[in-house]
Amino acid sequence: MVVEPKVKGFICTTAHPVGCEESVRRQIAYCKEKGMVEGPKKVLVIGASTGYGLASRIAVTYGYGAGTIGVSYEKEAKGKRTATAGWYNTKAFEKLAKEDGYYAKSFNGDGFSKEMKDQVIKTIQEDWSEVDLVVYSMAAPRRTLPDGTAVSSVLKTVGSELTNKTIDLRTNEVTEVTVPVATEEEIQNTIKVMGGEDWSDWIHALADAGVLAQNASTVAYSYIGPEVTHAIYKDGSIGQAKKHLYDTSVALTKEFSDIHLSARISVNKALVTQSSAAIPIVPLYISLLYKVMKKEGLHEGCIEQMQRLFTEKFVKQEVDEKGQFRLDDWEMRDSVQDAIKEVWDKITTENIQEYCDIDGYWEDFYHMFGFHYDNVDYAADCEI
Ligand code: NAI
């Protein structure tokens, strides 16, 4: 079947299997070129199929020589409907990692569920006996709680509503968006979905089963960002969940001090992923950020970020005063943020190409779904 991109708003409903493999290949090639350091050898990645989680999986495999177990929630192909990008990415990663002699097993299903935790623990017991690094990179819109009730996360403000510029991804027009205030219930639900509770549940389940190694580490991902995004991110409903995630890192380190567990947050850079594309205002900020960082020679994608995290900051335990890895260090440089502040108010539909790297945004967007790679023949039939 010939597969074409079908973009609807901030999502593409098709994915190209050959292009997704190309995306994984390129990420692997980047890490191979950067070389190896000493690090954990048995790594569990929760949320391993796209974005930061996939990049983490690749970075530890090719940066430490680690075996990986990956958990994700993706859709298989059905009839003429392609699988999701994460499904193809996972297949491609397993194939390529195994060709290179690395252990790689993947589970597809609800990472919030007890069943998934049990399956993963059983595999660790059978294949590894212990795990020494757990990466928590799940980004989900909803969660089914252990009692069966489903809760959803929202991307809203806290306190007062916010009107700011955004980009309409259907037309590339700069428009105004008013983000509504989250209710207390919505905030609590967002914390349930995107906060640290499930991360903590995973660590407890692994520890209770006796498969969490002495001196093990665990890391979960967060974002802070500049003032222009604070109302929607850091101080918004998602930010409340990220505060909970941070508090969880502190609580886990304390609780599991007997086995010397290190639980930390890595504050990453804002990048185009399937999750960030859904946040109002943020895509406009990202396309401006890309322009400024590329100009300064500081731009990184998910793989560059995760390669730097695991082969540099993690092994050196280079953290800020709150104990967090700061992969947003280059994004938050004064030179970068001053340049963004200077033009934010000036951006309009007419001058967006001048100030923002809108082409770079869309290139990353299409790449996420396996499209727009110059060495893939998109006119050719492929097996979906
Ligand atoms: P993503 O959408 O690319 O990846 C999400 C992953 O979670 C996928 O592997 C997906 O299959 C998995 N997943 C979703 N629901 C699941 C479920 N119920 N069970 C099992 N797996 C499930 O997202 P992205 O952007 O890589 O986000 C990962 C983390 O990084 C999140 O915590 C996010 O807040 C954080 N982050 C993202 C930034 C960005 O700009 N994209 C910046 C800084 C932090």
Tab-separated table of C-alpha atoms in Angstrom, residues 52 219-227 229-230 233-234 242 246 249 264-270 285 293 298 300-302 304-334 337:
chain	number	residue	atom	x	y	z
A	52	TYR	CA	11.714	11.344	24.664
A	219	VAL	CA	14.228	9.294	36.067
A	220	ALA	CA	11.021	11.005	34.916
A	221	TYR	CA	10.681	13.976	32.560
A	222	SER	CA	9.439	17.471	33.177
A	223	TYR	CA	9.363	20.937	31.653
A	224	ILE	CA	9.624	24.427	33.121
A	225	GLY	CA	10.097	26.869	30.236
A	226	PRO	CA	10.145	30.667	30.055
A	227	GLU	CA	7.575	33.158	31.324
A	229	THR	CA	4.573	29.677	28.569
A	230	HIS	CA	4.223	29.702	32.384
A	233	TYR	CA	2.575	25.087	31.388
A	234	LYS	CA	4.513	25.587	34.621
A	242	LYS	CA	4.792	18.150	37.167
A	246	TYR	CA	8.980	16.327	41.374
A	249	SER	CA	11.100	11.972	43.034
A	264	ARG	CA	15.340	12.243	39.767
A	265	ILE	CA	13.584	14.549	37.365
A	266	SER	CA	15.156	15.576	34.106
A	267	VAL	CA	13.875	18.940	32.908
A	268	ASN	CA	13.984	18.635	29.128
A	269	LYS	CA	13.833	21.072	26.256
A	270	ALA	CA	10.555	21.967	24.530
A	285	TYR	CA	6.976	29.102	21.136
A	293	MET	CA	18.604	27.932	18.766
A	298	LEU	CA	22.392	25.152	19.978
A	300	GLU	CA	18.850	19.666	19.710
A	301	GLY	CA	16.130	17.117	19.001
A	302	CYS	CA	14.955	14.304	21.304
A	304	GLU	CA	20.534	14.769	21.047
A	305	GLN	CA	18.880	15.631	24.359
A	306	MET	CA	18.704	12.065	25.615
A	307	GLN	CA	22.184	11.176	24.408
A	308	ARG	CA	23.471	14.190	26.373
A	309	LEU	CA	21.379	13.268	29.403
A	310	PHE	CA	22.541	9.672	29.664
A	311	THR	CA	26.158	9.899	28.581
A	312	GLU	CA	26.938	13.160	30.352
A	313	LYS	CA	24.584	14.535	33.027
A	314	PHE	CA	23.387	11.182	34.348
A	315	VAL	CA	26.790	9.530	34.665
A	316	LYS	CA	28.289	12.649	36.265
A	317	GLN	CA	25.141	13.168	38.375
A	318	GLU	CA	25.252	16.804	37.303
A	319	VAL	CA	22.124	18.298	38.895
A	320	ASP	CA	20.745	21.695	39.914
A	321	GLU	CA	20.061	22.864	43.468
A	322	LYS	CA	16.814	20.874	43.488
A	323	GLY	CA	18.528	17.683	42.369
A	324	GLN	CA	17.191	17.838	38.798
A	325	PHE	CA	19.039	17.199	35.557
A	326	ARG	CA	18.727	20.344	33.423
A	327	LEU	CA	18.577	19.470	29.750
A	328	ASP	CA	16.798	22.800	29.237
A	329	ASP	CA	20.089	24.517	30.061
A	330	TRP	CA	20.654	25.707	26.498
A	331	GLU	CA	16.996	26.620	25.926
A	332	MET	CA	16.998	28.794	29.042
A	333	ARG	CA	20.239	30.655	28.257
A	334	ASP	CA	19.782	34.431	28.472
A	337	GLN	CA	15.368	33.790	25.921
